[in-house]
Each structure stands twice: as structure tokens, then as C-alpha cells.
Amino acid sequence: MELIIQEDNSEELTPRVDNVEEYIRKLEDGDISEKTKEMEEYEKETGRYAIWRNVVTESFKRWLKGEKIYNRDKERISLYVTDKTKSKWQNFIKDSNYSTISKLIRNSVKTFIEDFHKKEIDQEISKINPKTVSNISHALKEPLTSIKGYSQLLIENHSNKLNENVLETIRNIFDQSILLENKIIKFLDNIKQPSQSPDILLIEDDLATIRLITSYFESKGYNCKGVVSGSKGIEELKNSTPKVILLDIILPDLSGYDICKTIKSDNDYKSIPVFFLTAIAGSEVEKKLDETKADGYILKPFNFSDFEEIFEILNNKSS
């Protein structure tokens, strides 16, 4: 069906003259020969004629009854929608602040366009290099800090030596510098910086082991992130790409063997080296290497020298 998008005047209308029907009858019978103030107001508001070729126009009649008549710079748009869609829209406006379907559509389109442009801007902003952001911040804040600082100094220490006009100007400069500084901070905070992937993802349910290993790798200049369950490890992989994964086999939710199979069967992750970190006997772990496609294993309790192969991988990927 065709849905004409124009103002729906189903709400109660306020007539523009006391007795609309009587007023229209007098116009049609020629009892009113001079242009009335209502005619002038209507023609000024809409750009249309109230009377055309001695006939009272239908739009003028509707206007007299209180309807909104758009001027000529507005264009009527037709949409073809199903009865089901129209019914949904009508039900929605009954339960909302929208009094008409046309208002609902206009506001929906406006919101969509605004959101679309905002997303475009956010995408462009997200491409800005972090170093560039830092340089922008420094370039903007450094002179602003000086302006704010000297203004405050003059206000606090020399206000009695300045005439009122000069003092008011300095106060205004100080206030505006604070406003500008807040805007700069807000803008820079909204720039989404790309998250840094950890060098090592450690999937281990023992917090003490996580603290020990992360501290050790960080002391060597590598970023190590620890998570306490298999599901959290898989979730972390959706947001980052570590260079190496250290994986406990016995976890509270998933088997390390199954997690490794999942990683190695995924084209996005299968190239990431996975090493089991476990207290299970080495002979048992070796039986699972082919099946899980793990790259190796480290037994608990471990020595830090056991991580030499991990460092070799990290160094090769860094070079």
C-alpha cells in the first residue's frame, strides 16, 4: 500500500476563527469581498493563495480549521509499505511522544543521518596514530596552560592594581581557557586508541602463577596478560593477537587440550605458537601434541630457563 508522508492532523485542532463553517460560507457567497487578516496570514505563512480564481482553496479551509499547511518549499513524499508495517508505526506512535507518523519518520531519518556521520568521524579519528595524538595534546595544552597560569596569577596577585575593565577581560580569558582545556581533554579522550596485543597470553587458573610469570616476562620487556579460565582466554583472542600462548591443561571450565584444538583449527589463530604449561606428566602430554597440534610444553614446577624457547619465538617475531 502507499503511505503518504504528510502531517497527520488526527490530534485535536485549534480553529483560527471562531466559526469556521460560517466564515467559509461567507467567503464562498461573496459576503466578504476584502482580503481579511486571516487570508494575509495564511498566504504569508504558506506561500499559497487563500482564494484562487474566486474559489476558496481547500488548503485554506483546512488551515482555518487549525491544520498545518506547509509552504511551497516543502515536498510531499510517498512511501510504499505493507499494512503490517503501517500498523507497527501507528502502534508505536500511540505509545510514544510522536503524535504523527510523519514526525516519527522525520526524526528517525534525522537520527540515522546524525549517527551515520558520527560513525564516519569516529572511524577517521580512530585512525590517528597514538604518537600524533600525544603531539596534538602537547601542542594544544602547552600554550593554554601558560595563558591560564598567567591569567590566574594576575587575578590573584595584581587585581588591586588593574582597572575593572582590564580585570574583567583577564577573568574572561581565564574562564575561556578552562572551557577550551576541557573541550580539548574531552576530544582527546574520545579518540579510540588501538588496543595493544600482549606478547604472551597466559591461560592459567592459579593467580600466584600468573603473577610470577607476568612479572618475569615484564621484567624482560615483554607484555604478558594472564586470564584465569579457558573461556576468557578465547574471548581475549577475539580482541588481540599474542605472539605466544602459554596454556594450562587443567582449567575450571575447559580442557587445555580442547582449547588448543580450537585455536589450531581457526585460520586467524592457528599460526600462534601454543605451549602447554602443566603439572601433568610429560609422557602424557607428549601423546597429545600431534592431536592438539601444540608447539610444545613446559612442566610445572618450572625454572625460568625453561622459557628459553619462548624468548626465541618472541625475539624472532620482534625482528
mmCIF file of C-alpha atoms in Angstrom:
data_model
loop_
_atom_site.group_PDB
_atom_site.id
_atom_site.type_symbol
_atom_site.label_atom_id
_atom_site.label_comp_id
_atom_site.label_asym_id
_atom_site.label_seq_id
_atom_site.Cartn_x
_atom_site.Cartn_y
_atom_site.Cartn_z
ATOM 1 C CA MET A 1 0.000 0.000 0.000
ATOM 2 C CA GLU A 2 1.056 3.612 -0.465
ATOM 3 C CA LEU A 3 1.677 5.713 2.616
ATOM 4 C CA ILE A 4 1.702 9.469 2.029
ATOM 5 C CA ILE A 5 4.133 11.186 4.379
ATOM 6 C CA GLN A 6 2.454 14.414 5.305
ATOM 7 C CA GLU A 7 1.298 15.939 8.546
ATOM 8 C CA ASP A 8 -1.288 13.799 10.275
ATOM 9 C CA ASN A 9 -3.740 16.109 11.995
ATOM 10 C CA SER A 10 -5.625 13.497 13.946
ATOM 11 C CA GLU A 11 -4.909 15.342 17.189
ATOM 12 C CA GLU A 12 -7.335 17.987 18.405
ATOM 13 C CA LEU A 13 -7.109 21.138 16.266
ATOM 14 C CA THR A 14 -7.493 24.774 17.277
ATOM 15 C CA PRO A 15 -9.554 26.739 14.716
ATOM 16 C CA ARG A 16 -8.130 30.072 13.626
ATOM 17 C CA VAL A 17 -11.532 31.796 13.540
ATOM 18 C CA ASP A 18 -14.495 31.482 15.896
ATOM 19 C CA ASN A 19 -16.973 29.922 13.480
ATOM 20 C CA VAL A 20 -15.064 28.256 10.667
ATOM 21 C CA GLU A 21 -18.042 26.970 8.682
ATOM 22 C CA GLU A 22 -19.807 30.320 8.843
ATOM 23 C CA TYR A 23 -16.621 32.132 7.832
ATOM 24 C CA ILE A 24 -16.112 29.823 4.835
ATOM 25 C CA ARG A 25 -19.771 30.183 3.798
ATOM 26 C CA LYS A 26 -19.457 33.976 3.767
ATOM 27 C CA LEU A 27 -16.331 33.730 1.621
ATOM 28 C CA GLU A 28 -17.999 31.386 -0.858
ATOM 29 C CA ASP A 29 -21.167 33.506 -1.022
ATOM 30 C CA GLY A 30 -19.156 36.668 -1.601
ATOM 31 C CA ASP A 31 -20.274 38.286 1.640
ATOM 32 C CA ILE A 32 -16.610 39.007 2.397
ATOM 33 C CA SER A 33 -15.128 40.921 -0.510
ATOM 34 C CA GLU A 34 -11.983 42.385 1.032
ATOM 35 C CA LYS A 35 -8.868 40.383 1.892
ATOM 36 C CA THR A 36 -9.068 39.516 5.564
ATOM 37 C CA LYS A 37 -6.235 39.320 8.076
ATOM 38 C CA GLU A 38 -6.656 35.516 8.080
ATOM 39 C CA MET A 39 -6.066 35.416 4.321
ATOM 40 C CA GLU A 40 -2.966 37.584 4.646
ATOM 41 C CA GLU A 41 -1.614 35.463 7.486
ATOM 42 C CA TYR A 42 -2.272 32.235 5.577
ATOM 43 C CA GLU A 43 -0.627 33.464 2.361
ATOM 44 C CA LYS A 44 2.382 34.797 4.250
ATOM 45 C CA GLU A 45 2.797 31.561 6.209
ATOM 46 C CA THR A 46 2.311 29.102 3.347
ATOM 47 C CA GLY A 47 3.103 30.981 0.150
ATOM 48 C CA ARG A 48 -0.254 29.813 -1.235
ATOM 49 C CA TYR A 49 -3.378 31.671 -2.315
ATOM 50 C CA ALA A 50 -6.353 31.664 0.041
ATOM 51 C CA ILE A 51 -8.706 32.263 -2.900
ATOM 52 C CA TRP A 52 -7.818 31.166 -6.415
ATOM 53 C CA ARG A 53 -9.997 32.205 -9.355
ATOM 54 C CA ASN A 54 -12.765 33.246 -6.991
ATOM 55 C CA VAL A 55 -12.763 29.841 -5.288
ATOM 56 C CA VAL A 56 -11.785 29.317 -1.651
ATOM 57 C CA THR A 57 -8.914 26.813 -1.724
ATOM 58 C CA GLU A 58 -9.208 23.548 0.165
ATOM 59 C CA SER A 59 -5.870 24.106 1.874
ATOM 60 C CA PHE A 60 -7.080 27.482 3.192
ATOM 61 C CA LYS A 61 -10.196 25.795 4.570
ATOM 62 C CA ARG A 62 -8.058 23.205 6.349
ATOM 63 C CA TRP A 63 -5.784 25.933 7.648
ATOM 64 C CA LEU A 64 -8.771 27.794 9.082
ATOM 65 C CA LYS A 65 -9.733 24.609 10.945
ATOM 66 C CA GLY A 66 -6.288 24.549 12.549
ATOM 67 C CA GLU A 67 -4.376 22.163 10.309
ATOM 68 C CA LYS A 68 -0.725 22.742 9.486
ATOM 69 C CA ILE A 69 -0.223 23.646 5.828
ATOM 70 C CA TYR A 70 3.354 23.531 4.587
ATOM 71 C CA ASN A 71 4.712 26.258 2.358
ATOM 72 C CA ARG A 72 5.850 25.596 -1.178
ATOM 73 C CA ASP A 73 9.455 24.800 -0.311
ATOM 74 C CA LYS A 74 8.332 21.520 1.253
ATOM 75 C CA GLU A 75 7.662 18.459 -0.837
ATOM 76 C CA ARG A 76 5.329 15.577 -0.155
ATOM 77 C CA ILE A 77 6.950 12.137 -0.237
ATOM 78 C CA SER A 78 5.176 8.842 -0.861
ATOM 79 C CA LEU A 79 6.315 5.563 0.653
ATOM 80 C CA TYR A 80 5.065 2.104 -0.180
ATOM 81 C CA VAL A 81 4.732 -0.023 2.940
ATOM 82 C CA THR A 82 2.790 -3.097 3.940
ATOM 83 C CA ASP A 83 -0.265 -2.912 6.161
ATOM 84 C CA LYS A 84 1.772 -4.694 8.823
ATOM 85 C CA THR A 85 4.487 -2.028 8.741
ATOM 86 C CA LYS A 86 1.986 0.805 8.838
ATOM 87 C CA SER A 87 0.236 -0.853 11.776
ATOM 88 C CA LYS A 88 3.545 -1.178 13.649
ATOM 89 C CA TRP A 89 4.281 2.507 13.117
ATOM 90 C CA GLN A 90 0.817 3.524 14.246
ATOM 91 C CA ASN A 91 1.060 1.377 17.372
ATOM 92 C CA PHE A 92 4.466 2.844 18.148
ATOM 93 C CA ILE A 93 3.325 6.464 17.974
ATOM 94 C CA LYS A 94 0.417 5.674 20.288
ATOM 95 C CA ASP A 95 2.907 4.658 22.988
ATOM 96 C CA SER A 96 5.475 7.384 22.330
ATOM 97 C CA ASN A 97 5.880 11.135 22.148
ATOM 98 C CA TYR A 98 5.403 11.129 18.385
ATOM 99 C CA SER A 99 1.950 12.411 17.511
ATOM 100 C CA THR A 100 2.140 11.528 13.805
ATOM 101 C CA ILE A 101 3.785 9.002 11.508
ATOM 102 C CA SER A 102 5.429 11.810 9.550
ATOM 103 C CA LYS A 103 7.111 13.112 12.710
ATOM 104 C CA LEU A 104 8.301 9.608 13.532
ATOM 105 C CA ILE A 105 9.851 9.177 10.085
ATOM 106 C CA ARG A 106 11.434 12.644 10.009
ATOM 107 C CA ASN A 107 13.031 12.161 13.416
ATOM 108 C CA SER A 108 14.136 8.618 12.576
ATOM 109 C CA VAL A 109 15.838 9.756 9.370
ATOM 110 C CA LYS A 110 17.445 12.701 11.157
ATOM 111 C CA THR A 111 18.792 10.436 13.915
ATOM 112 C CA PHE A 112 20.078 7.913 11.375
ATOM 113 C CA ILE A 113 21.944 10.597 9.415
ATOM 114 C CA GLU A 114 23.456 12.080 12.581
ATOM 115 C CA ASP A 115 24.591 8.639 13.798
ATOM 116 C CA PHE A 116 25.994 7.808 10.366
ATOM 117 C CA HIS A 117 28.093 10.976 10.266
ATOM 118 C CA LYS A 118 29.214 10.426 13.857
ATOM 119 C CA LYS A 119 30.395 6.904 12.995
ATOM 120 C CA GLU A 120 32.286 8.268 9.990
ATOM 121 C CA ILE A 121 34.016 10.824 12.208
ATOM 122 C CA ASP A 122 34.795 8.193 14.864
ATOM 123 C CA GLN A 123 36.306 5.928 12.207
ATOM 124 C CA GLU A 124 38.550 8.710 10.947
ATOM 125 C CA ILE A 125 39.571 9.676 14.478
ATOM 126 C CA SER A 126 40.389 6.058 15.349
ATOM 127 C CA LYS A 127 42.965 6.027 12.537
ATOM 128 C CA ILE A 128 45.048 8.719 14.216
ATOM 129 C CA ASN A 129 48.425 7.446 15.359
ATOM 130 C CA PRO A 130 48.847 7.477 19.186
ATOM 131 C CA LYS A 131 52.058 9.481 18.844
ATOM 132 C CA THR A 132 50.200 12.041 16.767
ATOM 133 C CA VAL A 133 47.553 12.293 19.483
ATOM 134 C CA SER A 134 50.272 12.903 22.051
ATOM 135 C CA ASN A 135 51.817 15.620 19.879
ATOM 136 C CA ILE A 136 48.428 17.275 19.352
ATOM 137 C CA SER A 137 47.763 17.211 23.083
ATOM 138 C CA HIS A 138 51.122 18.790 23.843
ATOM 139 C CA ALA A 139 50.790 21.441 21.127
ATOM 140 C CA LEU A 140 47.348 22.486 22.335
ATOM 141 C CA LYS A 141 47.804 22.264 26.074
ATOM 142 C CA GLU A 142 51.222 23.883 26.480
ATOM 143 C CA PRO A 143 50.272 27.431 25.368
ATOM 144 C CA LEU A 144 46.870 27.077 27.012
ATOM 145 C CA THR A 145 48.488 26.199 30.326
ATOM 146 C CA SER A 146 50.622 29.341 30.113
ATOM 147 C CA ILE A 147 47.611 31.524 29.318
ATOM 148 C CA LYS A 148 45.611 30.025 32.160
ATOM 149 C CA GLY A 149 48.504 30.217 34.608
ATOM 150 C CA TYR A 150 49.428 33.842 33.915
ATOM 151 C CA SER A 151 45.774 34.889 33.941
ATOM 152 C CA GLN A 152 45.280 33.290 37.333
ATOM 153 C CA LEU A 153 48.480 34.906 38.600
ATOM 154 C CA LEU A 154 47.294 38.364 37.543
ATOM 155 C CA ILE A 155 43.868 37.846 39.097
ATOM 156 C CA GLU A 156 45.199 36.573 42.425
ATOM 157 C CA ASN A 157 48.197 38.872 42.908
ATOM 158 C CA HIS A 158 47.568 42.048 40.924
ATOM 159 C CA SER A 159 43.812 42.581 40.832
ATOM 160 C CA ASN A 160 44.093 45.685 43.039
ATOM 161 C CA LYS A 161 46.438 47.310 40.503
ATOM 162 C CA LEU A 162 44.224 46.719 37.463
ATOM 163 C CA ASN A 163 41.199 48.734 36.419
ATOM 164 C CA GLU A 164 37.871 46.933 36.353
ATOM 165 C CA ASN A 165 37.664 46.565 32.557
ATOM 166 C CA VAL A 166 41.122 45.013 32.272
ATOM 167 C CA LEU A 167 40.460 42.735 35.238
ATOM 168 C CA GLU A 168 37.162 41.592 33.728
ATOM 169 C CA THR A 169 38.917 40.823 30.433
ATOM 170 C CA ILE A 170 41.564 38.742 32.218
ATOM 171 C CA ARG A 171 38.888 36.853 34.141
ATOM 172 C CA ASN A 172 37.112 36.131 30.878
ATOM 173 C CA ILE A 173 40.366 34.862 29.331
ATOM 174 C CA PHE A 174 40.903 32.607 32.341
ATOM 175 C CA ASP A 175 37.347 31.219 32.196
ATOM 176 C CA GLN A 176 37.525 30.636 28.445
ATOM 177 C CA SER A 177 40.895 28.901 28.747
ATOM 178 C CA ILE A 178 39.406 26.442 31.247
ATOM 179 C CA LEU A 179 36.452 25.765 28.936
ATOM 180 C CA LEU A 180 38.778 25.243 25.979
ATOM 181 C CA GLU A 181 41.044 22.975 28.004
ATOM 182 C CA ASN A 182 38.076 20.802 28.995
ATOM 183 C CA LYS A 183 36.963 20.572 25.369
ATOM 184 C CA ILE A 184 40.457 19.518 24.290
ATOM 185 C CA ILE A 185 40.602 16.876 27.013
ATOM 186 C CA LYS A 186 37.161 15.565 26.083
ATOM 187 C CA PHE A 187 38.088 15.410 22.396
ATOM 188 C CA LEU A 188 41.364 13.600 23.016
ATOM 189 C CA ASP A 189 39.726 11.180 25.457
ATOM 190 C CA ASN A 190 37.187 10.236 22.798
ATOM 191 C CA ILE A 191 39.882 9.191 20.352
ATOM 192 C CA LYS A 192 39.859 5.408 20.426
ATOM 193 C CA GLN A 193 43.388 4.139 20.524
ATOM 194 C CA PRO A 194 44.039 0.686 19.150
ATOM 195 C CA SER A 195 44.462 -1.822 21.951
ATOM 196 C CA GLN A 196 47.943 -3.336 22.196
ATOM 197 C CA SER A 197 48.087 -7.098 21.870
ATOM 198 C CA PRO A 198 50.093 -8.832 24.596
ATOM 199 C CA ASP A 199 53.306 -10.580 23.635
ATOM 200 C CA ILE A 200 52.281 -13.575 25.735
ATOM 201 C CA LEU A 201 48.765 -14.712 26.575
ATOM 202 C CA LEU A 202 48.840 -16.855 29.712
ATOM 203 C CA ILE A 203 45.746 -19.001 30.321
ATOM 204 C CA GLU A 204 46.203 -20.252 33.880
ATOM 205 C CA ASP A 205 43.784 -20.641 36.791
ATOM 206 C CA ASP A 206 46.366 -20.151 39.557
ATOM 207 C CA LEU A 207 46.732 -16.450 40.365
ATOM 208 C CA ALA A 208 50.122 -16.875 42.032
ATOM 209 C CA THR A 209 51.487 -18.494 38.873
ATOM 210 C CA ILE A 210 50.012 -15.711 36.756
ATOM 211 C CA ARG A 211 51.671 -13.049 38.914
ATOM 212 C CA LEU A 212 55.007 -14.854 38.855
ATOM 213 C CA ILE A 213 55.120 -15.397 35.086
ATOM 214 C CA THR A 214 53.747 -11.974 34.091
ATOM 215 C CA SER A 215 56.239 -10.238 36.393
ATOM 216 C CA TYR A 216 59.089 -12.270 34.949
ATOM 217 C CA PHE A 217 58.275 -11.539 31.308
ATOM 218 C CA GLU A 218 57.581 -7.881 32.018
ATOM 219 C CA SER A 219 60.979 -7.600 33.713
ATOM 220 C CA LYS A 220 62.416 -8.755 30.386
ATOM 221 C CA GLY A 221 60.494 -6.083 28.475
ATOM 222 C CA TYR A 222 57.581 -8.201 27.253
ATOM 223 C CA ASN A 223 53.881 -7.678 27.816
ATOM 224 C CA CYS A 224 52.230 -10.725 29.354
ATOM 225 C CA LYS A 225 48.495 -10.923 30.029
ATOM 226 C CA GLY A 226 47.036 -13.605 32.267
ATOM 227 C CA VAL A 227 43.451 -14.884 32.318
ATOM 228 C CA VAL A 228 42.041 -17.438 34.753
ATOM 229 C CA SER A 229 39.803 -19.568 32.520
ATOM 230 C CA GLY A 230 39.643 -21.075 29.072
ATOM 231 C CA SER A 231 36.584 -19.076 28.041
ATOM 232 C CA LYS A 232 38.308 -15.824 28.988
ATOM 233 C CA GLY A 233 41.340 -16.885 27.008
ATOM 234 C CA ILE A 234 39.250 -17.486 23.891
ATOM 235 C CA GLU A 235 37.472 -14.165 24.437
ATOM 236 C CA GLU A 236 40.829 -12.398 24.706
ATOM 237 C CA LEU A 237 41.869 -13.859 21.355
ATOM 238 C CA LYS A 238 38.912 -12.129 19.722
ATOM 239 C CA ASN A 239 40.365 -8.778 20.765
ATOM 240 C CA SER A 240 44.107 -9.329 20.398
ATOM 241 C CA THR A 241 46.752 -11.424 18.676
ATOM 242 C CA PRO A 242 49.500 -12.542 21.078
ATOM 243 C CA LYS A 243 52.829 -13.790 19.804
ATOM 244 C CA VAL A 244 52.781 -16.847 22.087
ATOM 245 C CA ILE A 245 50.152 -18.622 24.175
ATOM 246 C CA LEU A 246 51.015 -20.418 27.419
ATOM 247 C CA LEU A 247 48.136 -22.750 28.227
ATOM 248 C CA ASP A 248 47.365 -24.716 31.360
ATOM 249 C CA ILE A 249 45.716 -28.058 30.640
ATOM 250 C CA ILE A 250 43.527 -28.410 33.724
ATOM 251 C CA LEU A 251 41.258 -25.370 33.887
ATOM 252 C CA PRO A 252 37.979 -24.789 35.758
ATOM 253 C CA ASP A 253 35.791 -24.603 32.657
ATOM 254 C CA LEU A 254 37.505 -26.080 29.594
ATOM 255 C CA SER A 255 40.251 -28.565 28.892
ATOM 256 C CA GLY A 256 43.503 -27.038 27.710
ATOM 257 C CA TYR A 257 43.656 -29.756 25.069
ATOM 258 C CA ASP A 258 40.292 -28.677 23.650
ATOM 259 C CA ILE A 259 41.271 -25.012 23.742
ATOM 260 C CA CYS A 260 44.427 -25.780 21.803
ATOM 261 C CA LYS A 261 42.438 -27.707 19.194
ATOM 262 C CA THR A 262 40.087 -24.736 18.840
ATOM 263 C CA ILE A 263 42.978 -22.329 18.377
ATOM 264 C CA LYS A 264 44.807 -24.502 15.886
ATOM 265 C CA SER A 265 41.678 -25.139 13.816
ATOM 266 C CA ASP A 266 40.978 -21.429 13.392
ATOM 267 C CA ASN A 267 42.663 -19.749 10.426
ATOM 268 C CA ASP A 268 43.014 -16.498 12.368
ATOM 269 C CA TYR A 269 44.878 -18.079 15.292
ATOM 270 C CA LYS A 270 46.486 -21.314 14.099
ATOM 271 C CA SER A 271 49.851 -19.666 13.403
ATOM 272 C CA ILE A 272 50.200 -18.571 17.050
ATOM 273 C CA PRO A 273 52.583 -20.916 18.925
ATOM 274 C CA VAL A 274 50.831 -22.685 21.814
ATOM 275 C CA PHE A 275 52.789 -24.228 24.691
ATOM 276 C CA PHE A 276 51.140 -26.249 27.415
ATOM 277 C CA LEU A 277 52.091 -25.204 30.944
ATOM 278 C CA THR A 278 51.141 -28.116 33.169
ATOM 279 C CA ALA A 279 51.867 -30.405 36.101
ATOM 280 C CA ILE A 280 50.700 -33.442 34.115
ATOM 281 C CA ALA A 281 53.459 -35.943 33.367
ATOM 282 C CA GLY A 282 55.454 -35.094 30.264
ATOM 283 C CA SER A 283 54.898 -38.545 28.780
ATOM 284 C CA GLU A 284 51.128 -37.977 28.893
ATOM 285 C CA VAL A 285 51.367 -34.509 27.366
ATOM 286 C CA GLU A 286 53.549 -35.747 24.501
ATOM 287 C CA LYS A 287 50.816 -38.182 23.488
ATOM 288 C CA LYS A 288 48.527 -35.200 22.875
ATOM 289 C CA LEU A 289 50.906 -32.991 20.885
ATOM 290 C CA ASP A 290 50.007 -34.379 17.469
ATOM 291 C CA GLU A 291 46.299 -34.438 18.203
ATOM 292 C CA THR A 292 46.176 -30.879 19.558
ATOM 293 C CA LYS A 293 48.915 -29.525 17.245
ATOM 294 C CA ALA A 294 50.518 -27.805 20.224
ATOM 295 C CA ASP A 295 54.018 -26.440 19.638
ATOM 296 C CA GLY A 296 55.473 -27.756 22.890
ATOM 297 C CA TYR A 297 55.058 -27.888 26.650
ATOM 298 C CA ILE A 298 56.644 -26.674 29.879
ATOM 299 C CA LEU A 299 56.250 -28.719 33.034
ATOM 300 C CA LYS A 300 55.452 -27.417 36.499
ATOM 301 C CA PRO A 301 57.291 -26.744 38.675
ATOM 302 C CA PHE A 302 59.325 -24.818 36.136
ATOM 303 C CA ASN A 303 62.580 -22.911 36.073
ATOM 304 C CA PHE A 304 62.798 -19.602 34.243
ATOM 305 C CA SER A 305 65.390 -21.200 31.981
ATOM 306 C CA ASP A 306 62.541 -23.380 30.675
ATOM 307 C CA PHE A 307 61.216 -20.315 28.831
ATOM 308 C CA GLU A 308 64.235 -20.006 26.519
ATOM 309 C CA GLU A 309 62.262 -21.317 23.554
ATOM 310 C CA ILE A 310 59.547 -18.752 24.273
ATOM 311 C CA PHE A 311 62.119 -15.952 24.186
ATOM 312 C CA GLU A 312 63.470 -17.245 20.876
ATOM 313 C CA ILE A 313 59.989 -17.046 19.368
ATOM 314 C CA LEU A 314 59.421 -13.557 20.791
ATOM 315 C CA ASN A 315 62.778 -12.317 19.531
ATOM 316 C CA ASN A 316 62.196 -13.754 16.053
ATOM 317 C CA LYS A 317 58.769 -12.118 15.833
ATOM 318 C CA SER A 318 60.161 -8.798 17.008
ATOM 319 C CA SER A 319 62.944 -8.738 14.419
#
